[in-house]
Short mmCIF file of C-alpha atoms and ligand atoms in Angstrom, two decimals:
data_model
loop_
_atom_site.label_atom_id
_atom_site.label_comp_id
_atom_site.label_asym_id
_atom_site.label_seq_id
_atom_site.Cartn_x
_atom_site.Cartn_y
_atom_site.Cartn_z
CA MET A 1 -148.34 40.30 20.25
CA GLU A 2 -152.01 40.66 21.09
CA MET A 3 -152.15 41.63 25.05
CA MET A 4 -154.80 39.38 25.72
CA VAL A 5 -154.72 35.67 26.70
CA ARG A 6 -157.16 33.99 28.09
CA ARG A 7 -155.62 30.76 29.06
CA ILE A 8 -153.95 29.40 32.08
CA GLU A 9 -150.46 27.85 29.82
CA GLU A 10 -150.48 31.44 27.54
CA VAL A 11 -150.43 33.50 30.38
CA ARG A 12 -147.06 31.23 31.82
CA GLU A 13 -145.48 30.42 28.72
CA ARG A 14 -146.08 34.98 28.49
CA ILE A 15 -144.77 35.23 32.54
CA ARG A 16 -141.57 32.74 31.25
CA TYR A 17 -140.50 34.43 27.75
CA ALA A 18 -140.36 37.70 30.71
CA ARG A 19 -138.66 36.42 33.85
CA LYS A 20 -136.16 35.24 31.17
CA LYS A 21 -135.52 38.56 30.68
CA GLY A 22 -134.90 39.44 34.22
CA LYS A 23 -138.20 41.20 34.27
CA VAL A 24 -139.60 41.99 37.96
CA ILE A 25 -143.40 41.56 37.06
CA GLY A 26 -145.86 43.89 39.02
CA PHE A 27 -150.21 41.75 39.07
CA VAL A 28 -153.17 43.64 39.81
CA PRO A 29 -156.32 40.76 39.52
CA THR A 30 -159.31 42.61 39.41
CA MET A 31 -163.24 41.71 38.08
CA GLY A 32 -163.44 44.36 35.57
CA TYR A 33 -165.11 47.33 34.66
CA LEU A 34 -162.69 49.01 35.54
CA HIS A 35 -162.37 53.18 37.53
CA LYS A 36 -159.83 55.43 38.56
CA GLY A 37 -158.94 53.10 41.00
CA HIS A 38 -158.37 50.72 39.31
CA ILE A 39 -156.16 52.62 36.89
CA SER A 40 -153.91 53.90 40.71
CA LEU A 41 -153.06 50.19 41.10
CA ILE A 42 -152.28 49.77 37.36
CA ARG A 43 -149.36 53.15 37.39
CA ARG A 44 -148.38 51.93 40.74
CA ALA A 45 -147.56 48.66 39.10
CA LYS A 46 -146.54 50.41 36.36
CA GLU A 47 -143.75 52.37 38.33
CA GLU A 48 -142.81 49.63 40.09
CA CYS A 49 -142.04 47.05 37.77
CA ASP A 50 -141.33 46.13 34.80
CA PHE A 51 -143.77 44.21 33.21
CA VAL A 52 -147.11 44.10 34.20
CA VAL A 53 -150.25 42.09 34.45
CA VAL A 54 -153.66 42.49 34.78
CA SER A 55 -156.44 39.97 35.51
CA ILE A 56 -160.22 40.75 34.97
CA PHE A 57 -162.73 37.67 36.02
CA VAL A 58 -165.49 38.24 37.79
CA ASN A 59 -165.40 35.65 39.60
CA PRO A 60 -168.32 33.39 40.79
CA THR A 61 -167.36 32.06 43.96
CA GLN A 62 -166.72 34.83 45.79
CA PHE A 63 -170.39 35.63 45.58
CA GLY A 64 -173.55 34.61 47.54
CA PRO A 65 -176.70 33.06 45.72
CA SER A 66 -178.24 35.53 46.50
CA GLU A 67 -175.35 38.47 45.52
CA ASP A 68 -175.07 40.66 42.11
CA TYR A 69 -172.92 37.93 40.13
CA ASN A 70 -175.11 37.66 37.26
CA ARG A 71 -176.52 41.86 37.07
CA TYR A 72 -172.33 42.74 37.99
CA PRO A 73 -170.01 45.29 35.52
CA ARG A 74 -169.19 43.05 32.61
CA ASP A 75 -167.01 46.55 29.03
CA ILE A 76 -163.67 44.41 28.41
CA GLU A 77 -163.69 45.82 25.33
CA ARG A 78 -163.87 49.67 27.02
CA ASP A 79 -161.75 47.51 29.79
CA LYS A 80 -158.97 46.16 26.80
CA LYS A 81 -158.83 49.96 25.38
CA ILE A 82 -157.97 51.47 29.13
CA LEU A 83 -155.55 48.53 29.50
CA GLN A 84 -153.70 49.58 26.37
CA ASP A 85 -153.84 52.90 27.11
CA GLU A 86 -152.23 52.25 30.23
CA LYS A 87 -149.43 50.25 28.64
CA VAL A 88 -150.20 46.99 30.51
CA ASP A 89 -147.44 44.12 29.22
CA LEU A 90 -150.18 40.77 29.75
CA LEU A 91 -153.73 40.87 29.92
CA PHE A 92 -155.86 37.50 31.42
CA VAL A 93 -159.61 36.60 31.00
CA PRO A 94 -159.80 33.98 31.26
CA GLU A 95 -162.97 31.18 31.15
CA VAL A 96 -164.92 30.36 34.55
CA SER A 97 -164.17 26.90 33.06
CA GLU A 98 -160.33 27.67 32.85
CA ILE A 99 -160.04 28.18 36.28
CA TYR A 100 -163.10 25.93 37.93
CA PRO A 101 -163.03 23.38 35.83
CA GLU A 102 -165.14 20.36 36.42
CA GLY A 103 -164.85 18.31 39.74
CA TYR A 104 -163.04 21.68 41.58
CA LYS A 105 -162.83 21.01 44.54
CA THR A 106 -160.07 23.15 46.60
CA PHE A 107 -160.83 26.43 48.30
CA VAL A 108 -158.90 28.38 50.39
CA ASN A 109 -160.09 29.81 54.30
CA VAL A 110 -158.48 32.67 55.67
CA GLU A 111 -160.04 31.05 59.47
CA LYS A 112 -162.08 33.74 61.93
CA TYR A 113 -160.62 36.82 59.64
CA SER A 114 -163.50 35.59 56.84
CA GLU A 115 -166.43 35.50 59.33
CA ILE A 116 -166.61 39.23 60.47
CA LEU A 117 -167.19 42.72 59.12
CA GLU A 118 -167.98 42.23 56.04
CA GLY A 119 -167.70 38.27 56.52
CA LYS A 120 -171.25 38.05 58.39
CA PHE A 121 -172.93 39.51 55.35
CA ARG A 122 -171.36 37.74 53.10
CA PRO A 123 -171.21 34.67 54.28
CA GLY A 124 -168.18 31.81 51.89
CA HIS A 125 -166.75 35.60 50.75
CA PHE A 126 -163.40 35.21 51.49
CA ARG A 127 -163.24 31.81 50.86
CA GLY A 128 -164.24 32.16 47.90
CA VAL A 129 -161.80 35.59 47.67
CA CYS A 130 -158.83 33.42 49.00
CA THR A 131 -159.09 30.83 46.42
CA ILE A 132 -158.88 32.83 43.23
CA VAL A 133 -156.44 35.06 44.70
CA LEU A 134 -153.82 31.73 44.88
CA LYS A 135 -154.58 30.57 41.97
CA LEU A 136 -153.86 33.95 40.32
CA LEU A 137 -151.37 34.17 42.82
CA ASN A 138 -149.66 30.50 41.97
CA ILE A 139 -150.96 31.09 37.61
CA VAL A 140 -148.85 34.37 37.55
CA GLN A 141 -145.50 34.30 40.41
CA PRO A 142 -145.77 37.90 40.09
CA ASP A 143 -143.07 39.61 42.35
CA LYS A 144 -145.65 42.43 43.74
CA SER A 145 -149.25 42.36 43.55
CA TYR A 146 -151.94 45.59 44.15
CA PHE A 147 -154.29 45.72 45.71
CA GLY A 148 -156.68 48.48 47.31
CA TRP A 149 -157.57 49.69 50.97
CA LYS A 150 -160.48 50.56 49.72
CA ASP A 151 -161.23 46.21 50.32
CA ALA A 152 -159.20 46.39 53.91
CA GLN A 153 -161.05 43.88 55.02
CA GLN A 154 -159.79 41.90 51.24
CA LEU A 155 -156.65 43.07 52.14
CA ILE A 156 -155.51 42.17 55.39
CA ILE A 157 -156.64 38.61 54.89
CA ILE A 158 -154.71 38.06 51.50
CA LYS A 159 -151.59 39.37 53.12
CA LYS A 160 -152.57 36.84 55.94
CA MET A 161 -153.34 34.38 53.74
CA VAL A 162 -149.50 35.58 52.53
CA GLU A 163 -147.75 35.41 55.60
CA ASP A 164 -149.47 31.31 56.68
CA LEU A 165 -149.32 30.53 53.27
CA ASN A 166 -145.16 31.31 52.38
CA ILE A 167 -146.37 32.29 49.74
CA PRO A 168 -143.18 34.53 48.02
CA VAL A 169 -145.15 37.60 46.48
CA GLU A 170 -144.82 41.69 47.68
CA ILE A 171 -148.83 42.64 48.57
CA VAL A 172 -149.02 46.66 47.94
CA GLY A 173 -151.76 48.38 49.57
CA CYS A 174 -152.72 50.99 47.70
CA GLU A 175 -154.76 54.32 49.21
CA THR A 176 -159.06 54.30 47.71
CA ILE A 177 -159.23 56.57 44.86
CA ARG A 178 -162.71 58.79 45.82
CA GLU A 179 -164.95 60.91 43.54
CA ASP A 180 -164.54 64.87 44.22
CA ASP A 181 -167.19 64.41 46.50
CA GLY A 182 -165.69 61.29 49.32
CA LEU A 183 -167.40 59.08 47.41
CA ALA A 184 -164.88 55.60 47.13
CA CYS A 185 -164.73 54.01 43.82
CA SER A 186 -166.77 51.20 43.13
CA SER A 187 -167.51 48.84 40.04
CA ARG A 188 -171.34 48.85 41.97
CA ASN A 189 -171.40 52.94 42.02
CA VAL A 190 -173.26 51.72 38.99
CA TYR A 191 -175.79 50.77 39.96
CA LEU A 192 -176.45 53.69 42.15
CA ASN A 193 -179.95 56.15 40.81
CA ARG A 194 -179.09 60.29 41.23
CA GLU A 195 -180.88 59.89 44.37
CA GLN A 196 -179.20 57.73 46.42
CA ARG A 197 -175.59 58.06 45.03
CA GLU A 198 -176.47 61.27 46.76
CA LYS A 199 -177.10 59.00 49.93
CA ALA A 200 -174.85 56.89 49.59
CA LEU A 201 -172.33 59.97 50.14
CA CYS A 202 -173.17 59.26 54.24
CA LEU A 203 -171.51 56.44 54.80
CA TYR A 204 -167.78 58.75 54.12
CA LYS A 205 -169.54 61.39 55.93
CA ALA A 206 -169.91 58.53 59.10
CA LEU A 207 -165.92 58.35 58.87
CA LYS A 208 -164.94 62.04 58.69
CA ARG A 209 -166.99 62.48 61.49
CA ILE A 210 -166.10 59.80 63.28
CA GLU A 211 -161.58 60.65 62.18
CA GLU A 212 -162.09 64.56 63.51
CA MET A 213 -164.03 63.16 66.97
CA ILE A 214 -160.45 61.41 67.02
CA LYS A 215 -157.93 63.28 66.00
CA LYS A 216 -159.75 67.28 66.84
CA GLU A 217 -161.73 66.48 69.51
CA ASN A 218 -159.41 63.62 70.95
CA VAL A 219 -162.85 61.26 71.84
CA ASN A 220 -160.62 57.86 71.79
CA ASP A 221 -164.38 55.60 73.62
CA CYS A 222 -164.74 54.03 70.72
CA GLU A 223 -168.23 53.53 72.12
CA LYS A 224 -169.69 57.02 71.58
CA LEU A 225 -166.89 57.64 67.71
CA ILE A 226 -169.79 54.81 66.92
CA ALA A 227 -172.66 56.32 67.94
CA GLU A 228 -171.68 59.40 66.71
CA GLY A 229 -171.00 57.71 63.40
CA GLU A 230 -174.56 55.77 63.57
CA LYS A 231 -176.76 59.22 64.29
CA VAL A 232 -174.32 60.74 61.19
CA ILE A 233 -175.83 57.42 58.98
CA LYS A 234 -179.39 56.99 59.96
CA LYS A 235 -180.10 61.24 59.80
CA GLU A 236 -179.97 60.76 55.96
CA GLY A 237 -182.60 58.31 56.43
CA GLY A 238 -183.39 55.06 53.36
CA VAL A 239 -179.95 54.06 54.25
CA GLU A 240 -179.18 50.10 56.09
CA LEU A 241 -176.26 50.50 58.07
CA GLN A 242 -175.04 47.07 58.22
CA TYR A 243 -171.90 47.86 60.53
CA LEU A 244 -169.50 50.64 61.32
CA GLU A 245 -166.60 49.26 63.96
CA ILE A 246 -163.30 50.61 64.94
CA VAL A 247 -160.43 47.34 64.86
CA ARG A 248 -156.91 46.86 65.27
CA ILE A 249 -155.54 46.85 61.43
CA SER A 250 -152.72 44.20 62.35
CA ASP A 251 -155.75 41.13 62.99
CA LEU A 252 -159.01 42.90 62.74
CA LEU A 253 -160.43 42.65 66.02
CA PRO A 254 -162.48 45.07 67.42
CA VAL A 255 -161.15 47.54 70.23
CA GLU A 256 -162.77 49.78 72.88
CA LYS A 257 -160.10 52.67 73.36
CA ILE A 258 -158.35 54.40 69.61
CA GLU A 259 -154.94 53.11 69.44
CA LYS A 260 -152.29 52.98 67.39
CA ASP A 261 -153.30 50.94 63.99
CA VAL A 262 -156.82 50.76 63.97
CA ILE A 263 -159.61 51.36 61.41
CA VAL A 264 -163.16 52.14 61.23
CA LEU A 265 -165.10 50.20 58.12
CA GLY A 266 -168.38 50.25 57.51
CA ALA A 267 -170.78 48.74 55.29
CA ILE A 268 -174.68 50.29 54.21
CA LYS A 269 -177.53 49.40 51.43
CA ILE A 270 -179.47 51.68 49.47
CA GLY A 271 -182.44 49.89 47.66
CA ASP A 272 -180.34 46.20 47.71
CA VAL A 273 -177.15 48.62 46.01
CA ARG A 274 -174.42 47.42 48.96
CA LEU A 275 -171.38 49.93 49.46
CA ILE A 276 -168.35 49.82 52.06
CA ASP A 277 -165.93 52.60 53.38
CA ASN A 278 -163.42 52.87 55.86
CA LEU A 279 -160.76 55.13 57.17
CA ARG A 280 -158.00 54.15 58.98
CA ILE A 281 -156.02 55.66 61.88
CA GLU A 282 -152.62 56.03 61.63
O1 PAF B 1 -160.79 43.32 44.84
C1 PAF B 1 -160.95 42.54 43.95
O2 PAF B 1 -161.42 42.78 42.65
C2 PAF B 1 -161.86 41.03 43.60
O3 PAF B 1 -162.21 40.64 44.71
C3 PAF B 1 -160.96 40.41 43.46
C4 PAF B 1 -158.72 40.18 44.52
C5 PAF B 1 -159.88 40.47 41.96
C6 PAF B 1 -160.66 39.15 43.26
O4 PAF B 1 -161.93 38.49 42.89
#
């Protein structure tokens, strides 16, 4: 049977059939150009579920007008091959008009959570993310859906939306997958030239330095920790630091002193490539 479908109705039909057979449905939403991070989500879904659905949709509503929607990397044939090798049961690749037909009007917003950190630099981004994720969850109706900790704010916001709107799905957060030197895997890493690729590592280095200060040097003053992290990034040169913050995992609110379950999040820009990363301190 064809693994790839383009229409919502086809997804519903295949899901109905799998459900009838008593299968546990796992879902991994993506924007394609799959890398090791996506593959780890898919493998986790395969381990925990009987029928795994992957979607590939570069969602226009989560990109700002000056962002990279048009140049976002796309290679469906390559992705399809990867998903066949991973034995994914169903691949959903809708057209934009299937998801947002003319006259589309409804958007979902998780207030406050969406306005801070990434939200300050990407207004409207999480409104687009929540809207597409809710739509996809309604189309697929999975038991479990898988998201990477790499996009920590996205994961926390989606968990909040699922809780607030009583959506019957379990959201599973999966560890960030990194290249050998520590750079977090991202489809956007392909934008980096060699020199930028080397510079990109400074964000992870700053996060690791902060973690080391907390765990080995018992520093718990966040202002001090952030100042040291900023120093690591400034030392690199040619890198614009957009934010580096320490917040509570539960509600993304900033903390002054390190407490249980916080997360250090940062975003940098190198040329016109924007990269994010984070480390949880649990
Ligand atoms: O993380 C992503 O790739 C996207 O934000 C998602 C969750 C697939 C929604 O478009």
